[in-house]
Amino acid sequence: MHNNRFIQHQPHARQKDKSSSLPSPRRGWRWASSLALTFFILHSSLFILTSCSETEEESEFANWKDKNEAYFKDVYTNAVSRQAAGDGSWMTLRNWSLGEDNADFHAEIDDHIVVHVLSSSTSTSPSPMYTDTTRVVYEGRLIPSPSYSSGYVFQKTFEGEYNPATAVAAKLGVQEVKDGFATALQHMKVGDRWQVYIPYKLGYEDKAEGSIPAYSTLIFDMTLVSYYHPGKKTSVTKAQRKTSKP
């Protein structure tokens, strides 16, 4: 067995020509062929891995727009039914930027967000205004998919499981976030913890954002820690940090 490097031959006893120490043309050809084959295999393997990754992602988010529209419609319908039955823990909130319905305009399902109240605050303070800055603890997910039964977590302000004693609050201006998130903030009281469902129309719409595919319904577990008006600050007792805007 020989390796693919150049192999020197022992010179013949009667042969003084030093050219005998050079590799044979056949073996040089074999070495070049082996090198080319190795490159082809590595290149093909990389192509296969890339193709598999793209295929898996496409499979993960196949028919994503239709699935997200159907998912939000089901959540919205469920919330309306629960409200009608007297369940006060579910709400549908109209996009804050829309006016009232009239002869020329009627709000659609995806002009609303859906709220499931996880815990209510006893605070008597008003909700944040559009010009206010808030401190919010949150975790954002996508809708359930084949690999993520609870939905892929694309962003969170805390490590591990949610713990109100240690969770980090993000500093977010109400006017800096998407309409769905801003709508929720302008209805929350300090201390409220809500699960908020935002249709893609009030989120990133038809555009992808980082690990968030286009047409994604966004699901937030969010707690309003505090807020302050322009030029003023409230007392904030938890650690804070800035993070990207949802």
PDB file of C-alpha atoms in Angstrom:
ATOM      1  CA  MET A   1       0.000   0.000   0.000  1.00  0.00           C
ATOM      2  CA  HIS A   2       1.404   3.436  -0.881  1.00  0.00           C
ATOM      3  CA  ASN A   3       0.393   6.927   0.001  1.00  0.00           C
ATOM      4  CA  ASN A   4      -0.553   9.567  -2.499  1.00  0.00           C
ATOM      5  CA  ARG A   5       2.647  11.548  -2.161  1.00  0.00           C
ATOM      6  CA  PHE A   6       5.477  11.338  -4.719  1.00  0.00           C
ATOM      7  CA  ILE A   7       7.414   8.074  -4.184  1.00  0.00           C
ATOM      8  CA  GLN A   8      11.067   7.908  -5.160  1.00  0.00           C
ATOM      9  CA  HIS A   9      12.390   4.771  -6.895  1.00  0.00           C
ATOM     10  CA  GLN A  10      15.688   3.089  -6.092  1.00  0.00           C
ATOM     11  CA  PRO A  11      18.094   3.709  -9.036  1.00  0.00           C
ATOM     12  CA  HIS A  12      19.042   0.695 -11.175  1.00  0.00           C
ATOM     13  CA  ALA A  13      22.626  -0.517 -10.568  1.00  0.00           C
ATOM     14  CA  ARG A  14      23.707   0.288 -14.137  1.00  0.00           C
ATOM     15  CA  GLN A  15      21.664   3.477 -14.402  1.00  0.00           C
ATOM     16  CA  LYS A  16      23.358   6.716 -13.455  1.00  0.00           C
ATOM     17  CA  ASP A  17      20.637   9.038 -14.735  1.00  0.00           C
ATOM     18  CA  LYS A  18      19.248  10.988 -11.758  1.00  0.00           C
ATOM     19  CA  SER A  19      15.948  11.353 -13.544  1.00  0.00           C
ATOM     20  CA  SER A  20      15.059   7.960 -12.106  1.00  0.00           C
ATOM     21  CA  SER A  21      14.463   9.677  -8.771  1.00  0.00           C
ATOM     22  CA  LEU A  22      11.510  11.607 -10.220  1.00  0.00           C
ATOM     23  CA  PRO A  23       7.959  10.314  -9.820  1.00  0.00           C
ATOM     24  CA  SER A  24       6.576   8.285 -12.642  1.00  0.00           C
ATOM     25  CA  PRO A  25       4.019  10.006 -14.894  1.00  0.00           C
ATOM     26  CA  ARG A  26       1.445   7.336 -14.024  1.00  0.00           C
ATOM     27  CA  ARG A  27       1.832   7.833 -10.285  1.00  0.00           C
ATOM     28  CA  GLY A  28       1.746  11.589 -10.680  1.00  0.00           C
ATOM     29  CA  TRP A  29      -1.488  11.228 -12.605  1.00  0.00           C
ATOM     30  CA  ARG A  30      -2.893   9.013  -9.851  1.00  0.00           C
ATOM     31  CA  TRP A  31      -1.968  11.583  -7.207  1.00  0.00           C
ATOM     32  CA  ALA A  32      -3.645  14.381  -9.149  1.00  0.00           C
ATOM     33  CA  SER A  33      -6.723  12.223  -9.716  1.00  0.00           C
ATOM     34  CA  SER A  34      -6.893  11.354  -6.012  1.00  0.00           C
ATOM     35  CA  LEU A  35      -6.619  15.026  -5.059  1.00  0.00           C
ATOM     36  CA  ALA A  36      -9.347  15.969  -7.518  1.00  0.00           C
ATOM     37  CA  LEU A  37     -11.582  13.184  -6.196  1.00  0.00           C
ATOM     38  CA  THR A  38     -11.040  14.315  -2.591  1.00  0.00           C
ATOM     39  CA  PHE A  39     -11.955  17.900  -3.519  1.00  0.00           C
ATOM     40  CA  PHE A  40     -15.051  16.697  -5.363  1.00  0.00           C
ATOM     41  CA  ILE A  41     -16.193  14.625  -2.367  1.00  0.00           C
ATOM     42  CA  LEU A  42     -15.666  17.499   0.075  1.00  0.00           C
ATOM     43  CA  HIS A  43     -17.378  19.983  -2.243  1.00  0.00           C
ATOM     44  CA  SER A  44     -20.278  17.594  -2.819  1.00  0.00           C
ATOM     45  CA  SER A  45     -20.631  16.946   0.926  1.00  0.00           C
ATOM     46  CA  LEU A  46     -20.767  20.679   1.621  1.00  0.00           C
ATOM     47  CA  PHE A  47     -23.374  21.127  -1.110  1.00  0.00           C
ATOM     48  CA  ILE A  48     -25.448  18.263   0.326  1.00  0.00           C
ATOM     49  CA  LEU A  49     -25.267  19.690   3.874  1.00  0.00           C
ATOM     50  CA  THR A  50     -26.269  23.147   2.627  1.00  0.00           C
ATOM     51  CA  SER A  51     -29.099  21.705   0.543  1.00  0.00           C
ATOM     52  CA  CYS A  52     -30.329  19.620   3.488  1.00  0.00           C
ATOM     53  CA  SER A  53     -30.267  22.676   5.761  1.00  0.00           C
ATOM     54  CA  GLU A  54     -32.259  24.720   3.251  1.00  0.00           C
ATOM     55  CA  THR A  55     -34.698  21.842   2.717  1.00  0.00           C
ATOM     56  CA  GLU A  56     -35.211  21.403   6.474  1.00  0.00           C
ATOM     57  CA  GLU A  57     -35.891  25.126   6.890  1.00  0.00           C
ATOM     58  CA  GLU A  58     -38.340  25.102   3.994  1.00  0.00           C
ATOM     59  CA  SER A  59     -40.066  22.068   5.535  1.00  0.00           C
ATOM     60  CA  GLU A  60     -40.161  23.732   8.955  1.00  0.00           C
ATOM     61  CA  PHE A  61     -41.935  26.778   7.576  1.00  0.00           C
ATOM     62  CA  ALA A  62     -43.834  25.279   4.646  1.00  0.00           C
ATOM     63  CA  ASN A  63     -47.094  27.111   3.811  1.00  0.00           C
ATOM     64  CA  TRP A  64     -46.112  29.526   6.557  1.00  0.00           C
ATOM     65  CA  LYS A  65     -48.414  32.377   5.566  1.00  0.00           C
ATOM     66  CA  ASP A  66     -51.513  30.164   5.392  1.00  0.00           C
ATOM     67  CA  LYS A  67     -50.648  28.423   8.666  1.00  0.00           C
ATOM     68  CA  ASN A  68     -50.143  31.705  10.484  1.00  0.00           C
ATOM     69  CA  GLU A  69     -53.362  33.208   9.168  1.00  0.00           C
ATOM     70  CA  ALA A  70     -55.320  30.105  10.206  1.00  0.00           C
ATOM     71  CA  TYR A  71     -53.618  29.981  13.613  1.00  0.00           C
ATOM     72  CA  PHE A  72     -54.392  33.600  14.464  1.00  0.00           C
ATOM     73  CA  LYS A  73     -57.968  33.279  13.249  1.00  0.00           C
ATOM     74  CA  ASP A  74     -58.472  30.283  15.569  1.00  0.00           C
ATOM     75  CA  VAL A  75     -56.964  32.159  18.521  1.00  0.00           C
ATOM     76  CA  TYR A  76     -59.106  35.212  17.793  1.00  0.00           C
ATOM     77  CA  THR A  77     -62.303  33.153  17.460  1.00  0.00           C
ATOM     78  CA  ASN A  78     -61.517  31.321  20.707  1.00  0.00           C
ATOM     79  CA  ALA A  79     -60.941  34.607  22.528  1.00  0.00           C
ATOM     80  CA  VAL A  80     -64.241  36.074  21.301  1.00  0.00           C
ATOM     81  CA  SER A  81     -66.081  32.924  22.421  1.00  0.00           C
ATOM     82  CA  ARG A  82     -64.480  33.014  25.861  1.00  0.00           C
ATOM     83  CA  GLN A  83     -65.287  36.693  26.261  1.00  0.00           C
ATOM     84  CA  ALA A  84     -68.912  36.014  25.349  1.00  0.00           C
ATOM     85  CA  ALA A  85     -68.986  33.277  27.982  1.00  0.00           C
ATOM     86  CA  GLY A  86     -67.802  35.720  30.636  1.00  0.00           C
ATOM     87  CA  ASP A  87     -64.131  34.753  30.753  1.00  0.00           C
ATOM     88  CA  GLY A  88     -62.392  38.029  31.540  1.00  0.00           C
ATOM     89  CA  SER A  89     -58.915  36.600  31.074  1.00  0.00           C
ATOM     90  CA  TRP A  90     -59.242  36.841  27.280  1.00  0.00           C
ATOM     91  CA  MET A  91     -59.419  40.067  25.284  1.00  0.00           C
ATOM     92  CA  THR A  92     -59.235  41.267  21.703  1.00  0.00           C
ATOM     93  CA  LEU A  93     -57.708  44.721  21.323  1.00  0.00           C
ATOM     94  CA  ARG A  94     -57.987  46.876  18.252  1.00  0.00           C
ATOM     95  CA  ASN A  95     -54.790  48.277  16.709  1.00  0.00           C
ATOM     96  CA  TRP A  96     -54.137  51.478  18.647  1.00  0.00           C
ATOM     97  CA  SER A  97     -53.588  53.490  15.450  1.00  0.00           C
ATOM     98  CA  LEU A  98     -56.996  52.763  13.911  1.00  0.00           C
ATOM     99  CA  GLY A  99     -60.018  54.991  14.200  1.00  0.00           C
ATOM    100  CA  GLU A 100     -63.546  53.775  14.842  1.00  0.00           C
ATOM    101  CA  ASP A 101     -65.456  51.760  12.261  1.00  0.00           C
ATOM    102  CA  ASN A 102     -67.502  53.803   9.831  1.00  0.00           C
ATOM    103  CA  ALA A 103     -69.239  53.475   6.491  1.00  0.00           C
ATOM    104  CA  ASP A 104     -65.917  53.349   4.677  1.00  0.00           C
ATOM    105  CA  PHE A 105     -63.893  51.229   7.065  1.00  0.00           C
ATOM    106  CA  HIS A 106     -64.464  48.158   9.188  1.00  0.00           C
ATOM    107  CA  ALA A 107     -61.629  46.572  11.166  1.00  0.00           C
ATOM    108  CA  GLU A 108     -60.719  43.020  10.178  1.00  0.00           C
ATOM    109  CA  ILE A 109     -59.590  40.177  12.444  1.00  0.00           C
ATOM    110  CA  ASP A 110     -55.939  40.958  11.785  1.00  0.00           C
ATOM    111  CA  ASP A 111     -56.451  44.574  12.839  1.00  0.00           C
ATOM    112  CA  HIS A 112     -56.522  43.247  16.406  1.00  0.00           C
ATOM    113  CA  ILE A 113     -54.252  41.527  18.880  1.00  0.00           C
ATOM    114  CA  VAL A 114     -55.428  38.794  21.223  1.00  0.00           C
ATOM    115  CA  VAL A 115     -54.556  38.900  24.918  1.00  0.00           C
ATOM    116  CA  HIS A 116     -54.643  36.122  27.484  1.00  0.00           C
ATOM    117  CA  VAL A 117     -54.140  37.639  30.938  1.00  0.00           C
ATOM    118  CA  LEU A 118     -51.734  35.466  32.941  1.00  0.00           C
ATOM    119  CA  SER A 119     -51.739  37.694  36.021  1.00  0.00           C
ATOM    120  CA  SER A 120     -53.354  41.064  36.714  1.00  0.00           C
ATOM    121  CA  SER A 121     -51.814  43.964  38.554  1.00  0.00           C
ATOM    122  CA  THR A 122     -53.537  45.873  41.332  1.00  0.00           C
ATOM    123  CA  SER A 123     -51.895  49.088  40.144  1.00  0.00           C
ATOM    124  CA  THR A 124     -54.198  52.081  39.793  1.00  0.00           C
ATOM    125  CA  SER A 125     -51.769  54.002  37.591  1.00  0.00           C
ATOM    126  CA  PRO A 126     -52.779  54.661  33.989  1.00  0.00           C
ATOM    127  CA  SER A 127     -51.322  52.655  31.119  1.00  0.00           C
ATOM    128  CA  PRO A 128     -48.284  53.921  29.192  1.00  0.00           C
ATOM    129  CA  MET A 129     -48.857  56.463  26.449  1.00  0.00           C
ATOM    130  CA  TYR A 130     -47.443  56.302  22.922  1.00  0.00           C
ATOM    131  CA  THR A 131     -44.683  58.782  23.827  1.00  0.00           C
ATOM    132  CA  ASP A 132     -43.607  56.901  26.971  1.00  0.00           C
ATOM    133  CA  THR A 133     -40.633  54.615  27.530  1.00  0.00           C
ATOM    134  CA  THR A 134     -41.250  51.254  29.176  1.00  0.00           C
ATOM    135  CA  ARG A 135     -39.350  48.514  30.991  1.00  0.00           C
ATOM    136  CA  VAL A 136     -40.633  45.148  29.799  1.00  0.00           C
ATOM    137  CA  VAL A 137     -39.699  41.537  30.479  1.00  0.00           C
ATOM    138  CA  TYR A 138     -40.676  39.369  27.537  1.00  0.00           C
ATOM    139  CA  GLU A 139     -40.209  36.171  25.586  1.00  0.00           C
ATOM    140  CA  GLY A 140     -41.174  35.991  21.915  1.00  0.00           C
ATOM    141  CA  ARG A 141     -42.158  32.807  20.083  1.00  0.00           C
ATOM    142  CA  LEU A 142     -43.415  31.721  16.694  1.00  0.00           C
ATOM    143  CA  ILE A 143     -46.442  29.462  16.293  1.00  0.00           C
ATOM    144  CA  PRO A 144     -45.834  25.710  16.828  1.00  0.00           C
ATOM    145  CA  SER A 145     -43.963  23.971  13.997  1.00  0.00           C
ATOM    146  CA  PRO A 146     -42.687  20.401  13.373  1.00  0.00           C
ATOM    147  CA  SER A 147     -39.456  20.849  15.365  1.00  0.00           C
ATOM    148  CA  TYR A 148     -40.840  23.254  17.999  1.00  0.00           C
ATOM    149  CA  SER A 149     -44.056  22.037  19.584  1.00  0.00           C
ATOM    150  CA  SER A 150     -44.331  25.171  21.735  1.00  0.00           C
ATOM    151  CA  GLY A 151     -43.066  27.506  19.031  1.00  0.00           C
ATOM    152  CA  TYR A 152     -39.520  28.613  18.267  1.00  0.00           C
ATOM    153  CA  VAL A 153     -38.214  31.198  20.772  1.00  0.00           C
ATOM    154  CA  PHE A 154     -36.707  33.995  18.687  1.00  0.00           C
ATOM    155  CA  GLN A 155     -36.005  36.477  21.477  1.00  0.00           C
ATOM    156  CA  LYS A 156     -36.151  36.772  25.267  1.00  0.00           C
ATOM    157  CA  THR A 157     -34.848  39.147  27.931  1.00  0.00           C
ATOM    158  CA  PHE A 158     -34.037  36.477  30.509  1.00  0.00           C
ATOM    159  CA  GLU A 159     -32.144  33.203  30.790  1.00  0.00           C
ATOM    160  CA  GLY A 160     -33.833  29.856  31.421  1.00  0.00           C
ATOM    161  CA  GLU A 161     -37.358  29.815  32.811  1.00  0.00           C
ATOM    162  CA  TYR A 162     -39.222  33.008  33.630  1.00  0.00           C
ATOM    163  CA  ASN A 163     -38.606  34.199  37.180  1.00  0.00           C
ATOM    164  CA  PRO A 164     -39.986  37.645  38.086  1.00  0.00           C
ATOM    165  CA  ALA A 165     -37.353  38.017  40.810  1.00  0.00           C
ATOM    166  CA  THR A 166     -34.410  37.724  38.417  1.00  0.00           C
ATOM    167  CA  ALA A 167     -35.798  38.433  34.933  1.00  0.00           C
ATOM    168  CA  VAL A 168     -34.180  41.315  33.063  1.00  0.00           C
ATOM    169  CA  ALA A 169     -36.323  44.160  31.748  1.00  0.00           C
ATOM    170  CA  ALA A 170     -35.713  45.664  28.320  1.00  0.00           C
ATOM    171  CA  LYS A 171     -35.985  49.414  27.799  1.00  0.00           C
ATOM    172  CA  LEU A 172     -38.435  50.013  24.949  1.00  0.00           C
ATOM    173  CA  GLY A 173     -40.051  53.192  23.692  1.00  0.00           C
ATOM    174  CA  VAL A 174     -43.705  52.538  22.865  1.00  0.00           C
ATOM    175  CA  GLN A 175     -43.369  54.443  19.601  1.00  0.00           C
ATOM    176  CA  GLU A 176     -40.291  52.380  18.615  1.00  0.00           C
ATOM    177  CA  VAL A 177     -41.925  48.947  18.540  1.00  0.00           C
ATOM    178  CA  LYS A 178     -44.332  47.320  16.091  1.00  0.00           C
ATOM    179  CA  ASP A 179     -48.037  48.212  16.228  1.00  0.00           C
ATOM    180  CA  GLY A 180     -49.092  44.944  17.852  1.00  0.00           C
ATOM    181  CA  PHE A 181     -46.604  45.266  20.707  1.00  0.00           C
ATOM    182  CA  ALA A 182     -47.376  48.976  21.101  1.00  0.00           C
ATOM    183  CA  THR A 183     -51.100  48.217  21.305  1.00  0.00           C
ATOM    184  CA  ALA A 184     -50.530  45.793  24.176  1.00  0.00           C
ATOM    185  CA  LEU A 185     -48.279  48.200  26.096  1.00  0.00           C
ATOM    186  CA  GLN A 186     -50.851  51.006  25.907  1.00  0.00           C
ATOM    187  CA  HIS A 187     -53.438  48.790  27.621  1.00  0.00           C
ATOM    188  CA  MET A 188     -51.244  47.234  30.329  1.00  0.00           C
ATOM    189  CA  LYS A 189     -50.831  48.281  33.952  1.00  0.00           C
ATOM    190  CA  VAL A 190     -47.490  48.089  35.739  1.00  0.00           C
ATOM    191  CA  GLY A 191     -47.205  44.512  37.014  1.00  0.00           C
ATOM    192  CA  ASP A 192     -49.496  42.935  34.400  1.00  0.00           C
ATOM    193  CA  ARG A 193     -48.268  39.739  32.782  1.00  0.00           C
ATOM    194  CA  TRP A 194     -49.947  38.920  29.475  1.00  0.00           C
ATOM    195  CA  GLN A 195     -49.635  36.398  26.698  1.00  0.00           C
ATOM    196  CA  VAL A 196     -50.116  38.422  23.529  1.00  0.00           C
ATOM    197  CA  TYR A 197     -50.845  37.079  20.044  1.00  0.00           C
ATOM    198  CA  ILE A 198     -49.905  39.480  17.248  1.00  0.00           C
ATOM    199  CA  PRO A 199     -50.928  38.820  13.614  1.00  0.00           C
ATOM    200  CA  TYR A 200     -48.205  39.350  11.050  1.00  0.00           C
ATOM    201  CA  LYS A 201     -50.017  42.450   9.773  1.00  0.00           C
ATOM    202  CA  LEU A 202     -49.224  44.163  13.100  1.00  0.00           C
ATOM    203  CA  GLY A 203     -45.762  42.613  13.314  1.00  0.00           C
ATOM    204  CA  TYR A 204     -43.140  42.243  10.600  1.00  0.00           C
ATOM    205  CA  GLU A 205     -45.758  41.755   7.866  1.00  0.00           C
ATOM    206  CA  ASP A 206     -44.362  40.166   4.698  1.00  0.00           C
ATOM    207  CA  LYS A 207     -40.719  40.696   5.662  1.00  0.00           C
ATOM    208  CA  ALA A 208     -38.314  38.336   7.419  1.00  0.00           C
ATOM    209  CA  GLU A 209     -36.482  39.723  10.448  1.00  0.00           C
ATOM    210  CA  GLY A 210     -33.463  37.781  11.709  1.00  0.00           C
ATOM    211  CA  SER A 211     -34.712  34.302  12.635  1.00  0.00           C
ATOM    212  CA  ILE A 212     -38.348  35.384  12.181  1.00  0.00           C
ATOM    213  CA  PRO A 213     -39.768  34.292   8.803  1.00  0.00           C
ATOM    214  CA  ALA A 214     -42.038  36.589   6.831  1.00  0.00           C
ATOM    215  CA  TYR A 215     -45.775  36.327   7.617  1.00  0.00           C
ATOM    216  CA  SER A 216     -45.148  35.244  11.222  1.00  0.00           C
ATOM    217  CA  THR A 217     -47.712  35.505  13.985  1.00  0.00           C
ATOM    218  CA  LEU A 218     -45.776  36.595  17.087  1.00  0.00           C
ATOM    219  CA  ILE A 219     -46.581  35.259  20.553  1.00  0.00           C
ATOM    220  CA  PHE A 220     -45.229  37.214  23.510  1.00  0.00           C
ATOM    221  CA  ASP A 221     -45.192  36.418  27.208  1.00  0.00           C
ATOM    222  CA  MET A 222     -44.694  39.963  28.490  1.00  0.00           C
ATOM    223  CA  THR A 223     -44.660  41.750  31.840  1.00  0.00           C
ATOM    224  CA  LEU A 224     -44.750  45.531  32.180  1.00  0.00           C
ATOM    225  CA  VAL A 225     -42.253  46.406  34.925  1.00  0.00           C
ATOM    226  CA  SER A 226     -42.452  50.203  34.775  1.00  0.00           C
ATOM    227  CA  TYR A 227     -42.597  53.180  32.452  1.00  0.00           C
ATOM    228  CA  TYR A 228     -41.844  56.871  32.438  1.00  0.00           C
ATOM    229  CA  HIS A 229     -42.955  59.957  30.559  1.00  0.00           C
ATOM    230  CA  PRO A 230     -40.526  61.989  28.434  1.00  0.00           C
ATOM    231  CA  GLY A 231     -38.176  63.921  30.734  1.00  0.00           C
ATOM    232  CA  LYS A 232     -39.235  61.962  33.827  1.00  0.00           C
ATOM    233  CA  LYS A 233     -38.285  58.594  35.317  1.00  0.00           C
ATOM    234  CA  THR A 234     -40.068  56.235  37.689  1.00  0.00           C
ATOM    235  CA  SER A 235     -38.246  54.122  40.244  1.00  0.00           C
ATOM    236  CA  VAL A 236     -37.123  50.827  38.687  1.00  0.00           C
ATOM    237  CA  THR A 237     -35.884  48.133  41.065  1.00  0.00           C
ATOM    238  CA  LYS A 238     -34.975  45.353  38.621  1.00  0.00           C
ATOM    239  CA  ALA A 239     -31.820  45.133  36.505  1.00  0.00           C
ATOM    240  CA  GLN A 240     -32.274  46.492  33.019  1.00  0.00           C
ATOM    241  CA  ARG A 241     -30.567  46.310  29.699  1.00  0.00           C
ATOM    242  CA  LYS A 242     -31.310  47.511  26.200  1.00  0.00           C
ATOM    243  CA  THR A 243     -32.254  44.933  23.619  1.00  0.00           C
ATOM    244  CA  SER A 244     -33.474  44.861  20.045  1.00  0.00           C
ATOM    245  CA  LYS A 245     -37.016  46.006  19.491  1.00  0.00           C
ATOM    246  CA  PRO A 246     -39.827  43.467  18.945  1.00  0.00           C
TER     247      PRO A 246
END
